[in-house]
GROMACS .gro file of C-alpha atoms in nm:
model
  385
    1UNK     CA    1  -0.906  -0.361  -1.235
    2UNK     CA    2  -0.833  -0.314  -1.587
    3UNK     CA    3  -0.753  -0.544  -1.822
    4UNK     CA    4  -0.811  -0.710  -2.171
    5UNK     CA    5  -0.770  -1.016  -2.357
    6UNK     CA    6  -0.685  -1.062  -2.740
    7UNK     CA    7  -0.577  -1.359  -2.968
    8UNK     CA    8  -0.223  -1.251  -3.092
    9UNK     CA    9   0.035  -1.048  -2.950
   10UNK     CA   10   0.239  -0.799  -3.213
   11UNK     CA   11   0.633  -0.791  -3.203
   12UNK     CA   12   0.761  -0.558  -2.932
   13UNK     CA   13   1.003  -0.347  -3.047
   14UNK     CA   14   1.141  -0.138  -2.692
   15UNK     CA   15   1.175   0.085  -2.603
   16UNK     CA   16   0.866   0.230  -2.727
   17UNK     CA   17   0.657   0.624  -2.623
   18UNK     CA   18   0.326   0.773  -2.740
   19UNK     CA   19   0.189   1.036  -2.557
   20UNK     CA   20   0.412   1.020  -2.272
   21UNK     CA   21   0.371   0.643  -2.222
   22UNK     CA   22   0.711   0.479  -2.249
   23UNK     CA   23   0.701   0.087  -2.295
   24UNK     CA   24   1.053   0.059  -2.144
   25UNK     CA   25   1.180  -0.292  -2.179
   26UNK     CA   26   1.049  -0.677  -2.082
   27UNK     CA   27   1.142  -0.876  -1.823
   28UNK     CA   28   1.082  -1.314  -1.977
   29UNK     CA   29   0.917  -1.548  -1.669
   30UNK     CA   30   0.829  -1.852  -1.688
   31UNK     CA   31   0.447  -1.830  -1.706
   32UNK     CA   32   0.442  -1.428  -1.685
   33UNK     CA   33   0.590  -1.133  -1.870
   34UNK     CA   34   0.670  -0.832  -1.710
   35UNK     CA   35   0.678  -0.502  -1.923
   36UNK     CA   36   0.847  -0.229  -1.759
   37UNK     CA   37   0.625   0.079  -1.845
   38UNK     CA   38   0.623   0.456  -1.754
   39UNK     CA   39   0.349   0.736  -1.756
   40UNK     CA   40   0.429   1.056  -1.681
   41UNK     CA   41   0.740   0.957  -1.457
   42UNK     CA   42   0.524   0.698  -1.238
   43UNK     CA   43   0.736   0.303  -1.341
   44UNK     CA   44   0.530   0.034  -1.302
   45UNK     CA   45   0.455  -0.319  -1.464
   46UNK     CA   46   0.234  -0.455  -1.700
   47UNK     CA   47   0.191  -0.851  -1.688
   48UNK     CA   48   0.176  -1.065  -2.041
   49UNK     CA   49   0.006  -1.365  -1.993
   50UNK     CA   50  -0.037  -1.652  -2.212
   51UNK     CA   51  -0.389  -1.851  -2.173
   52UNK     CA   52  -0.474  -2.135  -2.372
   53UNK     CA   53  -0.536  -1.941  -2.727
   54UNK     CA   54  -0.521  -1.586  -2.599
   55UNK     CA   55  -0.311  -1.330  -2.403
   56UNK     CA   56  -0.431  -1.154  -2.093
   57UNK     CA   57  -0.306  -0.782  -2.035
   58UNK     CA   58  -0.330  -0.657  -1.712
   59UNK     CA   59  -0.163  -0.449  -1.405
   60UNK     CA   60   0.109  -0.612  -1.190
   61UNK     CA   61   0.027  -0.610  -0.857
   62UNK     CA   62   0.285  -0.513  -0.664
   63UNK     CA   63   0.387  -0.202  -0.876
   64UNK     CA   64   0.047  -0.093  -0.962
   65UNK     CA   65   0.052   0.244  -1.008
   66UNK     CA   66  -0.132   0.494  -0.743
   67UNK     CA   67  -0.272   0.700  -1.033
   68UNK     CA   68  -0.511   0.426  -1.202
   69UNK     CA   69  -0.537   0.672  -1.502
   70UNK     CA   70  -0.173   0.611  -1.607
   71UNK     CA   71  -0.251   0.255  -1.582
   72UNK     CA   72  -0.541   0.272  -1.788
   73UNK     CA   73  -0.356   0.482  -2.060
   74UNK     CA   74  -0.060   0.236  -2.077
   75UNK     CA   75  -0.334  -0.054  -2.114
   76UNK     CA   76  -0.494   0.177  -2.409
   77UNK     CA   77  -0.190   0.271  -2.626
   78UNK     CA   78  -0.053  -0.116  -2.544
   79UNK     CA   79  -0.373  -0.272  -2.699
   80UNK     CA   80  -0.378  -0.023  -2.967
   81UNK     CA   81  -0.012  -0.102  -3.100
   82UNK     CA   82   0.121  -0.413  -2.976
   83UNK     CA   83  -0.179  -0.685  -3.014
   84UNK     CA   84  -0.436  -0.769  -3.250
   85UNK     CA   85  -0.816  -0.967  -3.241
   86UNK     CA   86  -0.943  -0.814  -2.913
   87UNK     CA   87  -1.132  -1.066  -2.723
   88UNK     CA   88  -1.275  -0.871  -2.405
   89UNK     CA   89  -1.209  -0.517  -2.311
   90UNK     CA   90  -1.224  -0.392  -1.951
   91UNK     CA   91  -1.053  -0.023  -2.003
   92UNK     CA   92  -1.196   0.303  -1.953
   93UNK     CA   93  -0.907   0.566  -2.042
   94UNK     CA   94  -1.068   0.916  -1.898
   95UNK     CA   95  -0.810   1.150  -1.886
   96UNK     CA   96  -0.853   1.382  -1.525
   97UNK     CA   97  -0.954   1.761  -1.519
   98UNK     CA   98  -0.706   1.777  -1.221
   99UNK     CA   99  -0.343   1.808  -1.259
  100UNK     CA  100  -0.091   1.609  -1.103
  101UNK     CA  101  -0.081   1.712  -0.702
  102UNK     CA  102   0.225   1.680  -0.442
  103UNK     CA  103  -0.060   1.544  -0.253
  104UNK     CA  104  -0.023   1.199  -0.299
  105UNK     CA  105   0.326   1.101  -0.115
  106UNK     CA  106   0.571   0.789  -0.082
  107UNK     CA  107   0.637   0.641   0.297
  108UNK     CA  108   0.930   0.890   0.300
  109UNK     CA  109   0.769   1.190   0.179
  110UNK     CA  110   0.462   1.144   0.425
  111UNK     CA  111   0.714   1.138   0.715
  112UNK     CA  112   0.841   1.435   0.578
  113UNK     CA  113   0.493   1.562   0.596
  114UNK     CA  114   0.451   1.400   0.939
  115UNK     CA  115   0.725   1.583   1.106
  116UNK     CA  116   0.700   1.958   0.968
  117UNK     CA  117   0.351   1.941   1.097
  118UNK     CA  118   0.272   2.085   1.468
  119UNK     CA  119  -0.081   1.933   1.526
  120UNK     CA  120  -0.077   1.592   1.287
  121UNK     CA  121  -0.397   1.329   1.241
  122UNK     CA  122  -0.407   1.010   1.062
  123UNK     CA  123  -0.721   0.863   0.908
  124UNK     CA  124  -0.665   0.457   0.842
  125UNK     CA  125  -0.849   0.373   0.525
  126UNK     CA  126  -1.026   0.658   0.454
  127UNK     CA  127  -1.238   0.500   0.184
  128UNK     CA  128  -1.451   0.791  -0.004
  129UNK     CA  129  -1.253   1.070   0.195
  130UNK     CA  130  -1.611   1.206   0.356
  131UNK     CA  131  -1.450   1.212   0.723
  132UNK     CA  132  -1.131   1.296   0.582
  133UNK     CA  133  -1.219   1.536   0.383
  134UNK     CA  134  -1.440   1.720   0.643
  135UNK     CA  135  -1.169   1.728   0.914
  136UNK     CA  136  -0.942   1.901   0.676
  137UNK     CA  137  -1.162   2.164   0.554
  138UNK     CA  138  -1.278   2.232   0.924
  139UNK     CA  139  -0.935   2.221   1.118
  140UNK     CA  140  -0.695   2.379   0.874
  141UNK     CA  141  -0.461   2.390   1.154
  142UNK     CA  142  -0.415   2.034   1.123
  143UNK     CA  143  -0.192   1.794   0.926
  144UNK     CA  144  -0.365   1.554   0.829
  145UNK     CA  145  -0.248   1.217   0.655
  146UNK     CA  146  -0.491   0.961   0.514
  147UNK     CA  147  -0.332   0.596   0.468
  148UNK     CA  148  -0.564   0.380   0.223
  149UNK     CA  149  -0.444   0.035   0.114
  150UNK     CA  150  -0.721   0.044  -0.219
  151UNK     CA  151  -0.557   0.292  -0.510
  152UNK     CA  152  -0.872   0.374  -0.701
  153UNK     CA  153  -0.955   0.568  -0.354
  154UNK     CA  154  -0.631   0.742  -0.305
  155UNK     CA  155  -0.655   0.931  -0.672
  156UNK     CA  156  -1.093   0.986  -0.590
  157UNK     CA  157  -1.004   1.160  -0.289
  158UNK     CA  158  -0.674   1.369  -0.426
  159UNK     CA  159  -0.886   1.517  -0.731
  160UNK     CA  160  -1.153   1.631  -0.436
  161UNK     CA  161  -0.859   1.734  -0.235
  162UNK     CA  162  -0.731   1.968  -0.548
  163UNK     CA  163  -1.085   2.057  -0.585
  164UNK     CA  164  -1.124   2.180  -0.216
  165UNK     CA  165  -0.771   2.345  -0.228
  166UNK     CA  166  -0.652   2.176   0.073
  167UNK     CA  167  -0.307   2.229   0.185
  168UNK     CA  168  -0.300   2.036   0.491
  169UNK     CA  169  -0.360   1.710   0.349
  170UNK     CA  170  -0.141   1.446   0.274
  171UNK     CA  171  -0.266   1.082   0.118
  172UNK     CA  172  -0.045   0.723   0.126
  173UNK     CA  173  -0.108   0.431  -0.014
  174UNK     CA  174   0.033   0.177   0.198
  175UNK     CA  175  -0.028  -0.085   0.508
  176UNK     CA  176  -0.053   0.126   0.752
  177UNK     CA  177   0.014  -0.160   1.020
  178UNK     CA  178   0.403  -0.117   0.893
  179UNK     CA  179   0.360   0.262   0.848
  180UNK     CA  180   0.311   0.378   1.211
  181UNK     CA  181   0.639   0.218   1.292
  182UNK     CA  182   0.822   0.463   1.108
  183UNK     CA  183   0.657   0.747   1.293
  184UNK     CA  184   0.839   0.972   1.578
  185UNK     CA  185   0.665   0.844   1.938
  186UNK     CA  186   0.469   1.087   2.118
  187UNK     CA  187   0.400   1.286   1.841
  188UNK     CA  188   0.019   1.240   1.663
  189UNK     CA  189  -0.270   1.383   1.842
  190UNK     CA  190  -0.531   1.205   1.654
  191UNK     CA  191  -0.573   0.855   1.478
  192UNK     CA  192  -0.905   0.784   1.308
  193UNK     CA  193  -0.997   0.376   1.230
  194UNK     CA  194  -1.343   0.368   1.120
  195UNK     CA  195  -1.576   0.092   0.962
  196UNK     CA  196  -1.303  -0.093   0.886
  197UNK     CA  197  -1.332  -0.480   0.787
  198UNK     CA  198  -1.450  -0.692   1.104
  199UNK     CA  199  -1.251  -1.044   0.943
  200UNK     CA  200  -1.466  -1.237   1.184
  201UNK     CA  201  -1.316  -1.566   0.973
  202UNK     CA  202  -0.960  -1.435   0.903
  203UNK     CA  203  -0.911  -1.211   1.267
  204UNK     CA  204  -0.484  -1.204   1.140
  205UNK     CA  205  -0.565  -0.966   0.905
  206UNK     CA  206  -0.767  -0.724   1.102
  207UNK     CA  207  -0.596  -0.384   1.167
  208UNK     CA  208  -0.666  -0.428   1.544
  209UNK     CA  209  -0.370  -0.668   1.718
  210UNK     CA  210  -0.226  -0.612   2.037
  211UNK     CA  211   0.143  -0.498   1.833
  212UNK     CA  212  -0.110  -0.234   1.613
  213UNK     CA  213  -0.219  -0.069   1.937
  214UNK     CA  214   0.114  -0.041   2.092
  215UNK     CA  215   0.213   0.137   1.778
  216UNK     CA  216  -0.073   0.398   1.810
  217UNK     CA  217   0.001   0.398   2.187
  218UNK     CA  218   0.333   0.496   2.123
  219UNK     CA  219   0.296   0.741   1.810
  220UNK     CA  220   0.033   0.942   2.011
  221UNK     CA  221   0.113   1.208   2.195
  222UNK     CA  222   0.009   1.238   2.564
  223UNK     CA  223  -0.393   1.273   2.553
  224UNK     CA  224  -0.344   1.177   2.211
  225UNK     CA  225  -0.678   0.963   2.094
  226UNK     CA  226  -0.717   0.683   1.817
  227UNK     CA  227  -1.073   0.669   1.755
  228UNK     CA  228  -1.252   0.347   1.667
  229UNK     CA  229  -1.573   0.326   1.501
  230UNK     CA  230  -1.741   0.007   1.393
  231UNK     CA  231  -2.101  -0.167   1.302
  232UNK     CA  232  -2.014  -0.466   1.431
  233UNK     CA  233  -2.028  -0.565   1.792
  234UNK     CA  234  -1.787  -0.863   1.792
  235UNK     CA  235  -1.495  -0.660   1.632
  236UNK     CA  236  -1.579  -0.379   1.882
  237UNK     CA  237  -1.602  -0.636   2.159
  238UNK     CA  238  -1.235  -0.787   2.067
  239UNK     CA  239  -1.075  -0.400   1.967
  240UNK     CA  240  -1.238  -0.356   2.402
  241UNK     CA  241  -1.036  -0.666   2.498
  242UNK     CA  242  -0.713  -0.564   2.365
  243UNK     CA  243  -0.676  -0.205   2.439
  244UNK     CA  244  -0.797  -0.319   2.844
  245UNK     CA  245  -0.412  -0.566   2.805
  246UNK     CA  246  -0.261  -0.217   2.722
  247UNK     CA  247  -0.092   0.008   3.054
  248UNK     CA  248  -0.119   0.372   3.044
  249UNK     CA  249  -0.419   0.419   2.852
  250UNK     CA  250  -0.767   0.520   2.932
  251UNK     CA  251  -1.090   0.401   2.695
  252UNK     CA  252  -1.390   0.576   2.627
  253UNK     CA  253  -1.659   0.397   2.510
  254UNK     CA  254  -2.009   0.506   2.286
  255UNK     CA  255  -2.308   0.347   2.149
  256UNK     CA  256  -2.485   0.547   1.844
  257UNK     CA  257  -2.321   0.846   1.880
  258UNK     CA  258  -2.370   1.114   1.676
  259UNK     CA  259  -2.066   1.283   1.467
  260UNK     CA  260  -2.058   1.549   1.247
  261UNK     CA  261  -1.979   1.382   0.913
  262UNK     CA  262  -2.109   1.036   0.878
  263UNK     CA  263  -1.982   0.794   0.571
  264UNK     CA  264  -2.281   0.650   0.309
  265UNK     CA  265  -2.274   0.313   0.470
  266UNK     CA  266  -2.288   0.483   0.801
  267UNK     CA  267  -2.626   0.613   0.681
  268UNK     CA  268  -2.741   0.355   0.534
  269UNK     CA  269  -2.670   0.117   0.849
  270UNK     CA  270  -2.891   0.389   1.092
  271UNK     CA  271  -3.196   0.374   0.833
  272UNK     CA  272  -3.130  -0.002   0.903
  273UNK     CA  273  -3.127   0.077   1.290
  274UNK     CA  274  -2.788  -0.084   1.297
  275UNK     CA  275  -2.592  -0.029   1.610
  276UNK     CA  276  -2.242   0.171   1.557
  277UNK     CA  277  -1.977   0.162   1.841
  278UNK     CA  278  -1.735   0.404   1.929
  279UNK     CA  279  -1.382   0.320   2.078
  280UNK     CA  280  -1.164   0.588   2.178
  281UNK     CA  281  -0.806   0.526   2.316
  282UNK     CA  282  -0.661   0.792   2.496
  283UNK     CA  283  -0.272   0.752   2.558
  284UNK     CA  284  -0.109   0.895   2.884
  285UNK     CA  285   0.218   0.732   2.863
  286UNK     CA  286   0.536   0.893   2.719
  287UNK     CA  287   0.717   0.629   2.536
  288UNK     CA  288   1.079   0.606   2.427
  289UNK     CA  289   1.220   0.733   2.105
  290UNK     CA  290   1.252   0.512   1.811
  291UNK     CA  291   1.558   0.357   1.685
  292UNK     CA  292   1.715   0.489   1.357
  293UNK     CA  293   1.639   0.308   1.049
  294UNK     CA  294   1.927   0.202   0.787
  295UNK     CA  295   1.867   0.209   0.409
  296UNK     CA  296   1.780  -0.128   0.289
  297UNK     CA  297   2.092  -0.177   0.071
  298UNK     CA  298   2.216  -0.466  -0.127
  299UNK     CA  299   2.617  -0.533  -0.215
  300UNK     CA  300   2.676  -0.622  -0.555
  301UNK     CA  301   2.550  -1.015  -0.673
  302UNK     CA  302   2.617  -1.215  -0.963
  303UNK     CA  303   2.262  -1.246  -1.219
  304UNK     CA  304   2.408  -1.516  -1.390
  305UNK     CA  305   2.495  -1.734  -1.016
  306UNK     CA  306   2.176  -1.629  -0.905
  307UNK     CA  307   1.939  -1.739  -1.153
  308UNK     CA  308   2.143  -2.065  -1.221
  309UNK     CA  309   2.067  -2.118  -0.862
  310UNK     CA  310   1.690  -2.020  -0.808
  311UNK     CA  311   1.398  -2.201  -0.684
  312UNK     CA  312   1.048  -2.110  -0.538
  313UNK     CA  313   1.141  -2.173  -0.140
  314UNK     CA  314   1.043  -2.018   0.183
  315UNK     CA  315   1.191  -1.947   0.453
  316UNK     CA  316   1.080  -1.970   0.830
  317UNK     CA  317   1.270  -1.754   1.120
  318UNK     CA  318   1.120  -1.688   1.448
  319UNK     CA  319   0.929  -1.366   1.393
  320UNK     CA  320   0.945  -1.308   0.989
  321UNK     CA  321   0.948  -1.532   0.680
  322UNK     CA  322   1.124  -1.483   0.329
  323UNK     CA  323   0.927  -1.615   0.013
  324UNK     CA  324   1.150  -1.618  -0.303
  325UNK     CA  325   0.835  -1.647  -0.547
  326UNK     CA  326   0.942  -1.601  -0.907
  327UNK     CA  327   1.263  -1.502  -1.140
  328UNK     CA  328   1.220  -1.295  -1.435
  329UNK     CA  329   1.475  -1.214  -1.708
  330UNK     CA  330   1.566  -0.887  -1.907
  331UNK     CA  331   1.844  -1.096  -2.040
  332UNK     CA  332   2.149  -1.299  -1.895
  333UNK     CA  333   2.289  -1.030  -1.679
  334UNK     CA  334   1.986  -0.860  -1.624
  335UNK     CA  335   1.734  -1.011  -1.367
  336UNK     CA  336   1.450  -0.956  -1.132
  337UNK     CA  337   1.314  -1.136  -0.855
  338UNK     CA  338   0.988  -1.131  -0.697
  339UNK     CA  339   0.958  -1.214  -0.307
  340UNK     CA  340   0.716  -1.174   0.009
  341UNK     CA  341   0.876  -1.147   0.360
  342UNK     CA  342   0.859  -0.945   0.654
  343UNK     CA  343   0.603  -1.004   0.995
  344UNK     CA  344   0.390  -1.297   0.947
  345UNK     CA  345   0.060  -1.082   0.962
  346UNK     CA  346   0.162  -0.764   0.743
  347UNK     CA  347   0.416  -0.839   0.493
  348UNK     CA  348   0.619  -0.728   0.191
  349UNK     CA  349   0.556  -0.782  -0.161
  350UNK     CA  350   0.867  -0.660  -0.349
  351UNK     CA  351   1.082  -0.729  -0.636
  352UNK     CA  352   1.499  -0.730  -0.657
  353UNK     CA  353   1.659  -0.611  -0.958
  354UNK     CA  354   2.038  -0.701  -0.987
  355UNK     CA  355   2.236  -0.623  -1.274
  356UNK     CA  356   2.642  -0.694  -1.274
  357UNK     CA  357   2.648  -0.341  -1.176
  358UNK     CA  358   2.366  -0.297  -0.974
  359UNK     CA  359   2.117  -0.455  -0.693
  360UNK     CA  360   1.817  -0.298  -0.545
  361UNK     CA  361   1.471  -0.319  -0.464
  362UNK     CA  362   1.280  -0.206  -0.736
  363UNK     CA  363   1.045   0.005  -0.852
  364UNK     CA  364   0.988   0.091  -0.448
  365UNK     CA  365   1.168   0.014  -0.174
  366UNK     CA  366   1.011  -0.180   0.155
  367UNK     CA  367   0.957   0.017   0.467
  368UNK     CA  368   1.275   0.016   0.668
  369UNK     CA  369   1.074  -0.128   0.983
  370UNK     CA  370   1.306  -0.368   1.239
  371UNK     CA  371   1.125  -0.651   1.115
  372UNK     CA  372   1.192  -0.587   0.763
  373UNK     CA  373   1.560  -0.473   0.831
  374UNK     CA  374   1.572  -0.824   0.990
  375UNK     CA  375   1.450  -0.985   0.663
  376UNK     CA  376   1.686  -0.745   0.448
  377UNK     CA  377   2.007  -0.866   0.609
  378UNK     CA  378   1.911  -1.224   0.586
  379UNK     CA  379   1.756  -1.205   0.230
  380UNK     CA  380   2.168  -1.109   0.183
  381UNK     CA  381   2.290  -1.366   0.320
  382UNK     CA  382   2.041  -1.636   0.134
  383UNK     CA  383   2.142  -1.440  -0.175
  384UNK     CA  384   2.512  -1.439  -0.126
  385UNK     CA  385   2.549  -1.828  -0.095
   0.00000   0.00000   0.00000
């Protein structure tokens, strides 16, 4: 990801724009800076850190920007003008041929997409975009949305999108373990999972759990398939065992089979004669309707109470957790905090601003799942104390 390092830091004076970079204003932690920064209307963060005799500029995390252009252009004009005695440099500023797309949504605007589609897929990290990519350009009577959790791949496969003219794809960059909860039962014909990471020493964070596949159960239409494919026989083995605890759907199961588009590892496993497994999930029940999700809203809080009052703690409930991780400070009446919570094996990274006029999650909001509405109400009530 990029990043530099440099001896001495100039004064900031904010807010601050060059060539549609605006360095907006800084947010003072207690190991970490925050500057608030926007590129062509995408917000995100910078971090500030002091190390020993040196600074380290780099991307926040959670806020990291889906475009990792912008981010490298805010990294450029911030080294340029703001520091001095450059120590390492890990930036490569290349501005895209391709415009700006409406390909690229937010969870909102791929729902959007979702339901004004008649015949919808989803690809689960698409990687490169070769399957993707193909499926699009041969069915152009499908929707399809691709969900990839690694941003350098979302903007790789929107400036081939824009290349290939494709109107009937739609890219996310999200979990999409949280995702599928949002979407309308009974209502995607096709969901693609393929090569994706076997965690034989961490199997929580595999995408395959019994509460995943009752989400694609339920989000696929009748005869609706979600389509497995994998190089490794344990994680095939395990995906087998939990789709057979599942009623109402049927499996079909492959060894080696041939598709149409294969992905570069895919070809370089067969020159290895590696085995690859196919999985296919075909759902014949007709499941009940969602409930209604409320907007994740805060009342109005008190900075100064707040960060009087804060301290790193956790909180344990019986199916979600709340981690207040870190306070940050535009100034007295100005704060943010930075907290994980939500399901114990996909959760939330977010940050609060509150303001005496103002609370919200910020720059994005979480996904309005039950489990995270569950965390909402009860991150008010810590917060209220």
């Amino acid at each position: 990801m990029p990043n530099f390092r440099v001896k001495k830091l100039k004064n900031l004076t904010l807010p601050f724009e060059k060539n549609g970079v605006k360095f907006l204003k800084l947010a003072k932690g207690r190991v970490v800076d925050l500057l608030l920064t926007e590129v062509f209307g995408e917000k995100f963060f910078i971090t500030i850190k002091p190390s020993g005799d040196k600074f380290i500029i780099k991307s926040e995390k959670i806020t990291r920007p889906a475009r990792l252009e912008n981010l490298q252009i805010a990294l450029e004009i911030f080294r340029d003008e703001f520091t001095q005695e450059l120590i390492t440099n890990s930036i490569n500023a290349k501005k895209s041929k391709f415009k700006k797309s409406q390909i690229v949504k937010d969870e909102l605007e791929a729902i959007n997409f979702l339901n004004n589609a008649n015949k919808k897929a989803i690809e689960i990290g698409f990687g490169s975009g070769r399957h993707l990519l193909y499926r699009s350009k041969e069915n152009t009577e499908i929707s399809y949305l691709g969900i990839e959790i690694y941003k350098p791949s979302i903007d790789q496969v929107e400036n081939l999108a824009i290349k290939d003219k494709l109107l009937n794809l739609a890219l996310l960059n999200c979990d999409a373990r949280s995702f599928l909860s949002l979407v309308k039962s009974n209502s995607v014909d096709f969901i693609y999972l393929h090569f994706p990471i076997p965690w034989d020493d961490s199997p929580h964070r595999r995408v395959i759990s019994k509460s995943f596949l009752e989400e694609a159960k339920r989000v696929l239409k009748v005869n609706g398939r979600f389509e497995l494919r994998s190089d490794s026989r344990n994680y095939s083995e395990f995906s087998i065992n939990e789709m057979l605890d599942l009623n109402g759907v049927n499996l079909e199961i492959y060894k080696n089979k041939n598709l149409e588009i294969s992905s570069k590892y895919e070809d370089r496993w067969k020159k290895q004669d590696k085995d690859i497994y196919d999985i296919i999930m075909i759902n014949n029940y007709l499941s009940d309707d969602i409930s209604n999700f409320k907007e994740l809203e805060f009342p109005k809080f008190d900075p100064f109470k707040i960060a009087s009052k804060f301290k790193h703690e956790k909180f344990k409930f019986d199916d979600f957790f709340i981690n207040f991780e870190e306070i940050y400070k535009f100034s007295d009446d100005e704060i943010l905090l930075k907290l994980s919570f939500g399901d114990f094996s996909v959760n939330e990274n977010r940050f609060i601003y509150i303001s005496r006029e103002v609370s919200k999650y910020y720059i994005n909001s979480p996904l309005p799942t039950e489990i995270n509405q569950k965390a909402h109400e009860k991150i008010k009530e810590i917060l209220l104390k």
